[in-house]
XYZ file of C-alpha atoms in Angstrom:
773
model
C -16.665 1.421 27.046
C -13.085 2.311 27.005
C -13.004 4.261 23.589
C -15.881 6.665 25.373
C -13.204 7.124 28.530
C -9.980 8.038 26.211
C -11.895 10.742 24.134
C -12.251 13.984 27.030
C -8.542 13.380 27.071
C -8.125 14.132 23.870
C -10.520 17.001 23.188
C -7.446 19.172 22.113
C -6.799 17.045 19.370
C -10.529 16.675 18.704
C -11.008 20.396 18.201
C -7.225 20.425 16.025
C -9.361 17.767 13.496
C -12.810 19.718 13.649
C -10.568 22.804 12.782
C -9.292 21.275 9.932
C -13.078 19.688 8.733
C -14.570 23.517 9.024
C -11.905 24.339 6.832
C -12.419 21.910 4.303
C -16.092 22.853 4.430
C -15.165 26.637 4.040
C -13.752 26.004 0.727
C -16.897 24.456 -0.629
C -19.138 27.304 0.498
C -16.180 29.798 -1.039
C -16.675 27.861 -4.315
C -20.513 27.677 -4.339
C -20.401 31.454 -3.392
C -17.545 32.501 -5.697
C -18.883 31.006 -8.996
C -22.303 30.696 -8.814
C -24.059 29.335 -11.971
C -27.597 30.086 -13.773
C -29.848 26.860 -14.140
C -29.063 26.937 -17.972
C -25.424 27.010 -17.446
C -25.615 23.945 -15.013
C -27.288 21.836 -17.205
C -24.481 22.910 -19.744
C -21.622 20.916 -17.593
C -21.376 18.984 -14.020
C -19.446 16.578 -12.677
C -19.934 13.337 -13.908
C -21.292 10.008 -11.380
C -18.693 7.653 -10.104
C -20.124 4.262 -10.041
C -17.948 2.507 -7.396
C -18.076 -1.562 -6.187
C -16.751 -0.582 -2.545
C -19.890 -2.733 -1.672
C -19.359 -5.408 -4.655
C -22.518 -3.858 -6.164
C -22.717 -1.522 -8.532
C -23.673 2.309 -6.192
C -22.950 5.662 -6.593
C -19.577 6.839 -4.683
C -22.115 9.524 -2.961
C -24.378 6.872 -1.912
C -21.670 4.718 -0.197
C -21.171 5.063 3.518
C -17.507 4.545 3.236
C -14.605 6.929 2.769
C -13.470 6.122 -0.757
C -11.505 7.760 -3.192
C -12.204 6.768 -6.574
C -9.803 6.943 -9.982
C -11.192 6.506 -13.400
C -9.079 5.540 -16.663
C -9.075 8.897 -17.942
C -7.933 10.378 -14.632
C -5.580 7.961 -14.289
C -4.116 9.123 -17.392
C -4.434 13.052 -17.083
C -2.030 11.935 -13.550
C 0.379 10.105 -15.217
C -0.530 7.226 -12.862
C 1.810 4.101 -14.299
C 0.870 1.936 -10.938
C -0.303 1.667 -7.514
C 1.892 3.335 -6.045
C 1.543 6.359 -8.435
C -1.679 6.963 -6.204
C -0.265 7.633 -2.817
C 0.320 10.987 -3.064
C -3.608 11.544 -3.770
C -5.013 9.378 -1.548
C -5.794 11.346 1.966
C -3.897 9.416 4.776
C -2.467 6.923 2.363
C 1.439 6.225 2.702
C 4.366 4.014 1.123
C 7.745 3.582 1.989
C 9.520 3.765 -1.252
C 11.286 0.495 -0.403
C 10.679 -1.332 -3.389
C 8.230 -4.326 -3.985
C 9.445 -7.006 -2.086
C 10.092 -5.547 1.627
C 8.186 -2.372 1.274
C 5.308 -0.599 3.610
C 2.019 0.744 2.257
C -0.801 1.123 4.061
C -3.824 3.871 5.106
C -4.674 5.789 8.196
C -1.875 5.455 10.123
C -1.577 1.092 9.457
C 1.799 0.860 7.364
C 3.059 -2.789 7.507
C 6.776 -3.320 6.525
C 6.281 -6.980 5.282
C 10.114 -8.707 5.529
C 9.216 -12.032 5.577
C 5.936 -14.810 4.581
C 4.569 -15.068 8.418
C 3.735 -11.426 8.623
C 0.723 -10.063 6.510
C -0.230 -6.324 5.585
C -2.944 -4.444 7.355
C -4.224 -3.393 3.743
C -5.613 -5.585 1.103
C -5.324 -5.375 -2.417
C -7.914 -7.069 -5.158
C -7.949 -7.308 -8.826
C -10.894 -7.575 -10.250
C -12.442 -8.391 -7.061
C -9.465 -11.307 -6.296
C -7.337 -10.936 -3.468
C -3.728 -10.640 -4.781
C -2.143 -12.717 -1.752
C 1.386 -11.488 -0.509
C 2.415 -7.490 -0.751
C 4.684 -8.314 -3.245
C 2.086 -8.105 -5.915
C 0.215 -4.980 -4.540
C 2.105 -2.446 -6.814
C -0.062 -2.965 -10.094
C 0.647 -1.870 -13.617
C -2.584 0.424 -14.542
C -2.296 0.091 -18.238
C -5.784 -1.274 -18.975
C -7.305 -0.099 -15.804
C -11.046 1.219 -15.541
C -11.263 2.426 -11.952
C -9.084 1.761 -9.029
C -10.708 2.252 -5.630
C -9.124 3.032 -2.111
C -11.269 2.072 0.870
C -10.580 3.670 3.770
C -10.891 1.933 7.153
C -11.807 -1.704 7.923
C -13.233 -3.355 5.651
C -14.082 -6.816 7.649
C -17.245 -7.448 6.078
C -17.202 -8.178 2.348
C -13.222 -7.760 1.571
C -12.528 -10.108 4.741
C -8.871 -10.944 5.225
C -5.960 -8.283 5.898
C -8.282 -5.243 5.219
C -7.854 -3.975 9.059
C -6.690 -0.881 7.731
C -8.570 -0.412 4.242
C -8.144 -1.857 0.649
C -7.314 -1.245 -2.848
C -9.933 -2.381 -5.179
C -8.913 -2.712 -9.116
C -10.971 -2.947 -11.569
C -9.494 -3.846 -15.195
C -11.494 -2.912 -18.167
C -13.972 -5.575 -20.071
C -14.230 -7.084 -23.461
C -16.093 -5.182 -25.738
C -19.056 -6.896 -27.279
C -19.916 -4.423 -29.805
C -17.125 -3.507 -31.772
C -12.790 -3.669 -32.042
C -11.308 -1.128 -30.198
C -7.811 -0.800 -29.273
C -4.870 1.628 -27.697
C -1.113 1.782 -28.163
C 1.127 4.075 -25.995
C 4.805 4.599 -26.188
C 6.677 6.574 -23.699
C 10.057 8.067 -23.333
C 11.787 9.962 -20.907
C 15.327 10.534 -18.362
C 17.218 7.817 -17.352
C 16.778 6.420 -20.899
C 13.129 5.608 -19.675
C 11.349 3.646 -22.397
C 7.758 2.478 -21.916
C 5.273 0.837 -24.202
C 1.712 -0.599 -24.232
C -0.651 -2.115 -26.244
C -4.742 -2.757 -25.341
C -6.646 -4.380 -28.188
C -10.578 -5.842 -27.530
C -13.473 -6.670 -29.178
C -16.360 -9.586 -30.342
C -14.952 -13.125 -31.171
C -18.303 -14.813 -31.570
C -21.912 -13.351 -31.513
C -21.653 -13.888 -27.783
C -18.218 -13.913 -27.014
C -15.839 -11.219 -26.807
C -11.956 -10.930 -25.694
C -9.285 -8.448 -24.560
C -5.579 -8.622 -24.736
C -2.894 -6.211 -22.792
C 1.045 -6.082 -23.114
C 2.860 -3.654 -21.896
C 6.598 -2.903 -20.879
C 8.818 -0.384 -18.624
C 12.544 -0.231 -19.054
C 14.670 2.431 -17.339
C 18.512 2.893 -16.972
C 20.134 3.188 -13.560
C 19.418 6.408 -11.225
C 21.990 5.831 -8.796
C 25.733 5.181 -8.576
C 28.236 2.534 -7.433
C 31.369 4.078 -7.027
C 32.783 0.887 -5.909
C 32.752 -0.635 -9.619
C 31.497 2.489 -11.388
C 28.450 0.820 -12.721
C 24.683 2.931 -12.530
C 22.130 0.977 -10.634
C 18.495 0.928 -9.574
C 17.588 -0.332 -13.050
C 14.053 -1.412 -14.023
C 12.956 -3.997 -16.458
C 9.489 -4.961 -16.164
C 7.011 -6.762 -18.832
C 3.273 -7.972 -18.629
C 0.508 -8.932 -20.008
C -3.282 -9.160 -19.412
C -5.833 -11.217 -21.287
C -9.432 -11.705 -20.581
C -12.896 -13.563 -21.990
C -16.528 -12.314 -21.704
C -19.208 -14.741 -22.766
C -22.894 -14.315 -22.586
C -23.731 -17.809 -22.287
C -27.510 -16.580 -21.962
C -29.723 -13.658 -21.107
C -29.602 -14.403 -17.445
C -26.094 -16.272 -17.354
C -22.197 -14.531 -17.961
C -18.990 -15.994 -17.592
C -15.469 -14.005 -17.316
C -12.136 -15.492 -17.521
C -8.866 -13.386 -16.324
C -5.402 -13.863 -16.403
C -2.468 -11.880 -16.050
C 1.518 -12.406 -15.235
C 4.024 -9.880 -14.288
C 7.710 -10.189 -14.684
C 10.100 -7.194 -12.999
C 13.980 -7.143 -12.975
C 15.978 -4.687 -11.179
C 19.361 -3.993 -10.192
C 17.687 -2.744 -6.874
C 19.300 0.132 -4.775
C 17.647 -0.698 -1.574
C 19.781 1.642 0.809
C 22.920 3.196 1.620
C 24.768 4.420 4.898
C 23.483 7.673 5.962
C 25.338 7.809 9.284
C 28.241 5.894 11.352
C 30.217 7.040 14.219
C 34.449 6.411 14.167
C 34.305 2.507 15.426
C 36.529 -0.024 14.783
C 33.975 -2.369 13.043
C 32.147 0.598 11.387
C 34.717 1.983 8.590
C 33.314 5.013 6.215
C 30.947 4.037 3.747
C 32.876 6.100 0.733
C 36.679 5.660 -0.458
C 38.307 7.421 -3.443
C 36.266 9.880 -5.597
C 33.697 10.313 -2.236
C 35.979 10.552 0.211
C 34.899 9.809 3.947
C 31.254 10.138 4.571
C 30.320 12.512 7.122
C 29.981 11.868 10.656
C 27.711 14.731 11.436
C 25.034 13.327 13.290
C 21.320 13.170 11.905
C 22.635 14.399 8.796
C 20.010 12.678 6.652
C 21.308 13.693 3.320
C 25.157 12.836 2.897
C 24.979 11.383 -0.670
C 21.541 10.751 -2.163
C 21.410 8.147 -4.634
C 25.390 7.677 -4.338
C 27.268 4.351 -2.729
C 30.411 2.261 -2.745
C 29.324 -1.509 -2.540
C 30.812 -4.286 -3.159
C 27.795 -6.792 -2.744
C 25.205 -7.748 -5.809
C 22.048 -5.791 -5.231
C 18.946 -6.973 -7.189
C 15.034 -7.270 -6.802
C 13.372 -9.568 -8.983
C 9.534 -10.817 -8.912
C 6.798 -12.908 -10.899
C 3.283 -12.633 -9.910
C 0.054 -13.522 -11.665
C -2.932 -15.435 -11.617
C -6.307 -16.588 -13.568
C -9.722 -16.282 -12.163
C -13.084 -17.472 -13.340
C -15.977 -15.195 -12.754
C -19.366 -16.565 -12.999
C -22.554 -14.398 -12.427
C -26.288 -15.809 -12.839
C -29.305 -14.070 -12.694
C -32.011 -16.156 -11.369
C -35.453 -16.041 -12.181
C -36.581 -14.511 -8.840
C -34.217 -11.891 -9.540
C -31.923 -12.747 -7.326
C -28.405 -13.302 -8.631
C -25.346 -16.234 -8.035
C -21.693 -14.859 -8.323
C -18.773 -17.218 -7.959
C -15.126 -16.213 -8.403
C -12.664 -19.254 -8.360
C -8.864 -18.198 -8.538
C -5.120 -19.400 -8.452
C -2.326 -16.796 -7.739
C 1.133 -16.995 -7.395
C 3.515 -13.826 -5.853
C 7.374 -14.627 -5.950
C 10.619 -12.652 -5.127
C 14.242 -12.848 -4.675
C 16.449 -10.156 -3.687
C 20.218 -9.382 -2.735
C 20.977 -6.839 -0.702
C 24.434 -5.355 0.348
C 23.796 -4.859 3.924
C 26.978 -2.821 5.538
C 26.665 -0.648 2.368
C 30.759 -0.513 2.326
C 33.151 -1.638 -0.171
C 34.140 -4.509 2.668
C 32.744 -7.907 2.773
C 30.858 -7.281 6.134
C 27.428 -8.480 5.147
C 25.236 -9.286 2.274
C 22.186 -11.103 1.804
C 20.017 -13.012 -0.568
C 15.962 -13.506 0.359
C 13.634 -15.819 -1.910
C 10.150 -15.957 -1.524
C 7.224 -17.492 -3.254
C 3.467 -17.584 -2.788
C 0.878 -19.743 -4.374
C -3.199 -19.256 -3.274
C -6.341 -20.662 -4.408
C -9.335 -18.704 -3.444
C -13.364 -19.521 -3.915
C -16.203 -17.057 -3.093
C -19.729 -17.646 -3.981
C -22.052 -15.044 -3.162
C -25.990 -14.433 -2.821
C -27.509 -11.366 -4.112
C -31.158 -10.307 -3.556
C -32.837 -7.969 -5.990
C -32.978 -4.292 -5.558
C -36.453 -2.875 -4.180
C -37.710 0.482 -2.228
C -37.072 -1.449 1.183
C -33.959 -3.387 1.210
C -31.448 -5.424 -0.416
C -29.010 -7.874 1.354
C -25.955 -10.210 0.320
C -24.606 -13.421 1.610
C -21.440 -15.302 0.916
C -18.714 -17.702 1.447
C -15.136 -17.641 1.082
C -12.442 -20.066 1.138
C -8.188 -19.625 1.182
C -5.719 -21.924 0.332
C -2.226 -20.219 0.506
C 1.338 -21.780 0.620
C 4.327 -20.048 1.104
C 8.044 -20.828 1.017
C 10.873 -18.993 1.967
C 14.661 -18.955 2.208
C 16.889 -16.199 4.142
C 20.727 -16.569 4.094
C 22.687 -13.592 5.403
C 26.602 -14.078 5.349
C 28.564 -11.911 8.069
C 32.261 -11.712 8.037
C 34.190 -13.033 11.102
C 36.691 -10.622 12.946
C 39.895 -11.774 12.556
C 40.750 -12.597 16.011
C 37.697 -15.088 16.053
C 38.452 -17.002 12.951
C 39.145 -20.801 14.002
C 37.376 -20.471 17.146
C 33.819 -22.432 17.696
C 30.297 -20.745 17.732
C 27.698 -21.796 20.066
C 26.506 -23.706 17.628
C 29.561 -25.894 17.011
C 30.470 -24.630 14.157
C 34.443 -23.526 13.375
C 33.848 -19.938 12.480
C 35.805 -19.217 8.796
C 36.232 -16.051 8.036
C 33.287 -15.360 6.081
C 30.206 -17.442 8.125
C 26.185 -17.287 7.324
C 22.828 -17.353 9.132
C 20.372 -19.058 7.238
C 16.891 -20.245 7.793
C 14.117 -22.175 5.543
C 10.244 -21.752 5.981
C 7.210 -23.008 4.877
C 3.596 -22.055 6.118
C 0.449 -23.292 5.066
C -2.583 -21.233 5.688
C -6.117 -22.102 5.490
C -9.194 -19.808 6.031
C -12.664 -19.884 5.841
C -15.041 -16.884 5.996
C -19.343 -16.849 5.887
C -20.995 -13.126 5.360
C -23.813 -11.140 5.375
C -24.574 -7.740 4.217
C -27.849 -5.752 4.154
C -29.104 -2.337 3.388
C -32.607 -1.257 5.121
C -34.230 2.053 3.816
C -35.908 2.695 7.279
C -37.464 5.545 5.345
C -36.915 7.765 2.305
C -34.178 9.779 3.895
C -32.377 6.926 6.616
C -30.917 3.630 5.485
C -29.134 1.385 7.796
C -26.768 -1.044 6.728
C -25.568 -3.830 8.370
C -22.322 -6.136 7.561
C -21.329 -9.249 9.554
C -18.463 -11.936 9.000
C -17.103 -14.914 10.593
C -13.670 -16.205 10.049
C -11.956 -18.936 11.134
C -8.067 -19.112 9.572
C -5.271 -21.878 10.793
C -1.511 -21.270 10.173
C 1.090 -24.389 10.503
C 5.207 -23.130 9.661
C 7.907 -25.773 9.256
C 11.292 -23.586 10.171
C 14.618 -24.518 10.304
C 17.901 -21.961 11.034
C 21.471 -22.617 11.005
C 24.186 -20.248 12.108
C 27.687 -20.907 11.584
C 28.728 -16.986 12.162
C 30.323 -15.536 15.471
C 27.046 -14.162 16.836
C 25.253 -16.171 19.260
C 22.117 -16.719 17.132
C 21.024 -20.458 17.548
C 20.797 -23.277 14.994
C 17.184 -24.460 15.761
C 14.206 -26.160 14.427
C 10.406 -25.604 15.138
C 7.116 -25.968 13.681
C 4.457 -23.909 15.625
C 0.557 -23.538 14.423
C -2.098 -21.069 15.364
C -5.516 -21.409 15.029
C -7.950 -18.188 15.230
C -11.386 -17.125 14.551
C -13.250 -13.917 14.980
C -15.898 -11.548 14.193
C -15.877 -8.723 12.095
C -18.310 -6.412 10.663
C -19.897 -3.071 10.621
C -22.951 -0.609 11.210
C -23.636 2.029 9.394
C -26.452 4.897 9.272
C -26.557 6.950 6.079
C -28.849 10.399 6.692
C -29.837 11.855 2.805
C -29.499 15.734 4.150
C -30.798 17.054 0.322
C -30.989 15.327 -3.103
C -27.630 16.124 -3.498
C -25.963 15.395 -0.086
C -26.204 12.615 2.873
C -24.190 12.371 6.148
C -23.306 9.095 7.848
C -22.048 7.452 11.215
C -20.385 4.392 11.149
C -18.956 1.689 13.424
C -16.587 -1.156 11.756
C -14.682 -3.803 13.340
C -11.424 -5.352 11.629
C -9.463 -8.267 12.488
C -6.258 -9.604 11.356
C -4.875 -13.254 12.403
C -1.879 -14.013 14.299
C 1.564 -15.451 12.132
C 4.926 -15.919 12.810
C 8.431 -14.162 12.051
C 10.542 -16.515 10.011
C 13.369 -14.378 9.924
C 17.074 -14.399 11.690
C 15.978 -14.931 15.120
C 17.301 -15.350 18.620
C 15.015 -18.163 19.670
C 11.930 -20.558 18.489
C 9.637 -18.232 20.185
C 8.850 -16.362 16.890
C 5.084 -16.339 17.258
C 2.634 -13.244 17.558
C -1.641 -12.705 18.348
C -3.935 -11.567 15.812
C -4.924 -7.685 16.287
C -8.735 -6.646 16.254
C -9.485 -2.808 15.713
C -12.886 -0.713 16.635
C -13.177 2.266 14.275
C -15.774 4.959 14.209
C -16.244 7.202 11.457
C -18.660 10.302 10.823
C -18.600 11.110 7.065
C -20.266 13.737 4.990
C -20.815 13.871 1.078
C -22.407 16.261 -0.915
C -22.425 17.330 -4.643
C -22.836 21.235 -4.530
C -23.241 24.271 -6.974
C -25.297 22.107 -9.110
C -22.961 19.528 -9.690
C -19.715 21.568 -10.119
C -18.773 21.052 -6.886
C -18.264 17.582 -4.766
C -17.203 17.460 -1.269
C -16.044 13.975 0.844
C -14.965 14.051 4.094
C -14.509 11.943 6.849
C -13.859 12.288 11.017
C -12.966 9.076 12.329
C -11.792 7.404 15.706
C -9.845 3.811 15.628
C -9.198 1.549 18.667
C -6.352 -1.117 17.963
C -5.881 -4.048 20.531
C -2.969 -6.167 20.425
C -1.680 -4.426 17.302
C 1.228 -5.966 15.121
C 4.523 -3.905 15.331
C 7.847 -4.926 13.618
C 10.869 -3.343 14.926
C 14.718 -3.971 14.549
C 15.550 -5.099 18.001
C 18.978 -6.034 19.898
C 18.904 -9.208 22.352
C 21.070 -11.216 24.012
C 22.488 -12.439 21.184
C 22.248 -9.980 18.545
C 20.533 -8.103 16.034
C 17.484 -9.220 14.977
C 14.161 -8.020 13.568
C 11.337 -8.982 16.037
C 7.657 -8.639 15.508
C 5.316 -7.858 19.158
C 1.948 -7.341 19.754
C 1.545 -3.402 21.124
C -1.273 -3.869 23.634
C -3.018 -0.938 22.549
C -2.821 2.009 19.779
C -4.977 4.632 18.580
C -5.743 6.980 15.762
C -7.436 10.072 15.682
C -7.965 11.358 11.947
C -9.802 13.637 9.404
C -10.003 13.487 5.548
C -11.598 15.730 3.065
C -11.565 15.623 -0.821
C -12.864 18.603 -2.643
C -13.462 18.352 -6.695
C -14.683 21.239 -8.494
C -15.406 22.386 -11.932
C -14.993 26.364 -11.856
C -15.864 26.750 -15.641
C -16.739 24.325 -18.343
C -12.513 24.151 -18.847
C -11.313 24.629 -15.417
C -10.988 21.931 -12.632
C -9.568 22.290 -8.910
C -8.940 19.589 -7.140
C -8.017 18.970 -3.449
C -7.046 16.661 -0.439
C -6.373 16.625 2.869
C -5.402 13.922 5.528
C -4.613 13.940 9.289
C -3.978 11.541 11.597
C -3.270 11.675 15.665
C -1.331 8.352 16.089
C -0.264 7.020 19.347
C 0.941 3.760 20.901
C -1.349 3.841 24.180
C 0.070 0.579 25.744
C 3.296 -0.819 23.915
C 6.046 -1.614 26.727
C 9.551 -3.516 26.332
C 9.267 -2.083 22.700
C 13.221 -1.712 22.867
C 14.549 -4.845 23.998
C 16.321 -6.075 27.426
C 18.349 -3.478 28.596
C 21.177 -5.956 30.193
C 21.475 -7.520 27.068
C 21.643 -4.539 24.822
C 24.343 -3.417 27.330
C 26.254 -6.703 27.372
C 26.044 -7.163 23.808
C 27.558 -3.601 22.907
C 30.221 -3.615 25.471
C 31.220 -7.113 24.345
C 31.427 -5.925 20.639
C 33.253 -2.415 20.694
C 33.830 0.239 22.624
C 32.450 3.883 22.526
C 29.711 5.867 22.946
C 26.286 4.040 21.780
C 23.062 5.139 20.378
C 20.293 4.437 23.493
C 18.171 2.082 22.358
C 17.171 0.353 25.594
C 13.501 1.856 25.744
C 10.949 0.453 27.947
C 7.925 1.714 26.614
C 6.839 3.336 23.427
C 3.743 4.440 24.868
C 2.683 8.223 23.687
C 4.966 7.621 20.312
C 3.945 7.802 17.094
C 3.096 4.759 14.977
C 5.798 3.714 12.496
C 5.662 4.863 9.328
C 2.427 7.028 10.490
C 2.319 10.786 8.765
C 0.696 13.107 10.653
C -0.468 15.274 7.625
C -0.670 14.219 4.074
C -2.424 17.139 1.524
C -2.682 17.452 -2.723
C -3.940 19.682 -4.821
C -4.144 19.658 -8.609
C -5.314 22.199 -11.313
C -6.700 21.253 -14.890
C -7.229 23.512 -17.625
C -8.324 22.609 -21.434
C -8.645 25.129 -24.067
C -9.170 24.605 -27.750
C -6.477 24.528 -30.205
C -6.928 24.161 -33.862
C -9.491 20.995 -34.085
C -8.465 19.510 -30.642
C -7.812 20.472 -27.221
C -4.668 21.347 -24.947
C -4.844 20.118 -21.558
C -2.498 21.903 -18.701
C -2.225 19.637 -15.463
C -0.314 20.935 -12.161
C -0.311 18.721 -8.983
C 1.361 18.987 -5.715
C 1.367 16.825 -3.010
C 2.965 16.773 0.698
C 3.747 14.317 2.921
C 4.538 15.725 6.789
C 7.625 13.478 8.856
C 7.126 9.775 9.971
C 9.163 7.525 12.226
C 10.545 4.491 10.803
C 10.401 2.610 13.973
C 8.074 2.664 17.015
C 10.821 3.890 19.431
C 11.070 7.352 17.503
C 14.492 7.878 17.721
C 15.570 10.846 15.977
C 18.253 9.876 13.579
C 15.399 7.283 11.790
C 12.635 10.411 11.645
C 11.739 10.523 7.814
C 11.362 14.374 7.357
C 8.548 15.758 5.583
C 8.323 16.461 1.557
C 6.090 18.241 -0.944
C 6.275 17.343 -4.837
C 5.296 19.526 -7.635
C 4.249 17.079 -10.974
C 3.490 19.083 -14.563
C 1.051 17.812 -17.455
C 0.887 19.196 -20.760
C -1.123 17.344 -23.680
C -2.458 17.785 -26.868
C -5.645 15.690 -27.971
C -6.750 15.674 -31.712
C -10.263 16.744 -32.932
C -11.136 13.259 -33.471
C -9.487 11.910 -30.451
C -7.869 8.917 -32.112
C -4.119 10.041 -31.165
C -2.524 12.328 -28.045
C 0.711 13.503 -27.053
C 1.740 14.623 -23.354
C 4.731 16.136 -22.046
C 5.485 15.816 -18.218
C 7.571 16.190 -15.280
C 7.478 14.594 -11.776
C 9.030 16.111 -9.177
C 10.261 18.803 -11.224
C 12.268 20.596 -8.351
C 14.310 17.290 -8.377
C 14.298 16.921 -4.502
C 16.435 13.272 -3.754
C 14.391 13.672 -0.575
C 14.440 10.361 1.935
C 11.697 7.984 1.712
C 12.805 5.411 4.611
C 15.470 4.999 7.150
C 16.769 1.968 9.092
C 19.133 1.599 12.126
C 21.570 -1.251 13.165
C 21.790 -0.288 16.839
C 24.870 -2.352 17.683
C 26.834 -0.602 15.539
C 24.993 3.311 15.450
C 24.630 2.692 11.661
C 21.604 4.316 9.813
C 20.612 3.405 6.437
C 18.539 5.217 4.082
C 16.294 5.069 0.978
C 16.194 8.221 -1.559
C 13.686 9.086 -4.295
C 15.513 9.084 -7.503
C 15.003 12.821 -8.057
C 13.067 14.448 -10.980
C 11.516 12.228 -14.404
C 10.427 13.871 -17.207
C 9.298 12.649 -20.586
C 6.886 12.433 -23.303
C 3.763 10.175 -23.975
C 2.391 9.404 -27.564
C -0.870 7.595 -27.753
C -2.996 6.336 -30.342
C -6.367 4.963 -30.046
C -8.008 2.988 -33.200
């Protein structure tokens, strides 16, 4: 009922989105009229059918009543996509804050969750070969031996379940080849002394057993300069392996074993000081060669990828796991699927918090996570009237974390006693240790009923029980008023999620659907640098309503997929940097209500046999509709500021964020690509140009001007040659060829009025060489 009441007041926004839908539809009609094709020509070339597993069964992309962007291995190669984050510019309404792997935020349709600690889960789930990857540090997966990536937008609360309230990334790796031995070797060299190499091999081991192995390595020199010690920073060293075995035990029984391991080490450049006023405790960021940092408010681009920091900065991660898949076809045509998996996701990092050549503040973080999952599904046989699937899911996860932040003590306080009874040394520390044990159990059901030849009803339902127990201990020996404390809270949540959809066939090549979905994400904890023992937050829920259209037009040469949606969140979990009466800290609160209205459109067209055009657009209007006290207590902030320094302060005591744009949620995302292939000698020469755009965002819910991340657009180019026998290829490429060192993320320490930013590394370019055997 609340949704129906809200809609009339948003009519102007609805009209805006409908206008975009009409524009995209107009493009498809224009293409259809400008490039007519005879029946003979249509048989000669057309777009290939895309098969997805968005509902855990193989289906045509055009038949699934879900907004899905799918990328096959050939398309990933053409795009030069090496890891998951490379897809962000191509997927409408997908966003990534560029903050690395450990503390970054990636999301869909306005829900971008920056997960700083083990108590906060992402609103987007990521899966590899149907196995949940666990903590977000594992989400950015290499794509060296991937068969297909599917990005599902909107709540996926039935079949994917846990933490897919905004959407899911579904990665499928290549299966072992039972027929013949084959392989691919690839090498890349590029600027910043980039050297990448990968090798994939697969083939039969016995009559019934096939195997595969994939190894890869990626290395890069530093892309930023630290003037404190003269070193280049932001290096990368990544190595990994994937293994697979597939055993056809009988005509009806198949077993698959998959294992993967990734180790990545980076001299990570997390952020640099972007703006600081002339306060006693806020010295300038640079000295010597760079001079003094500008104090021009909102400058946003003082010295991209340049800094002067005395503390080590690094980010290391280890992620991996193993899984056993059993597929058993019963005599009655039904099928049983069992997926047993174990995964790890660990990282440690160091960050110079003050970004200056002084002993101001430095942090060392370390997280580790181990998870066991078991999924069991029973699937009906396909028939003319219906199909269904019923299943059980279990997760047991243990996550541990340590946090240690050193803080310099003002000289006049050295030797004094803090609130916890510690004698203040020149350098103090706030440290914490935490452990969270999570167990989740779910039962789910999904079905499709063909009501008549043109109309299909899809129903999905999932019941989830989830419990979390935490042990947390914090010790503070600094001059701040953060308490030393020990606490052991627990959470028990249960919820029903699911979806209902009607899919109507308009013609042989087009359909429309309408759906309603309910998603759920359990409550959690905030084991960070905290002001009190009250560090829990409640679960969040969402209702999403969607109207979609899918069509293959012009005899299969033009594909148009579009969706119009409205999303209504209740108790949305929001992370923010807050100032309390004991100091600055990261807080997680529930915004009582938030709404997102949006549109998505994707077009793929073969204008000629050799010319392909792609385009996508995503628009969202997001706002907190009920989020009070999001800026902290006004009296506590004023008292804290007046006791620490003198001078003007940034007004952060916002009592309400109502009407503000959601964190890291761009209003507009868009992309376009043109690809042309021509015969040269006995092979093919392919030219490809890509463009991607993201509008401005805010890095926190208060929408302060200084935490606005500006809009950006990038252009990528690629030209490649494939030999006539298709055994080797070579390609030259450039990404962000305009060399735009744009701002990707920003954050603020309100009490000192300091703004920190992370920037893109600028242009990258290189050459790929590939050999197939």
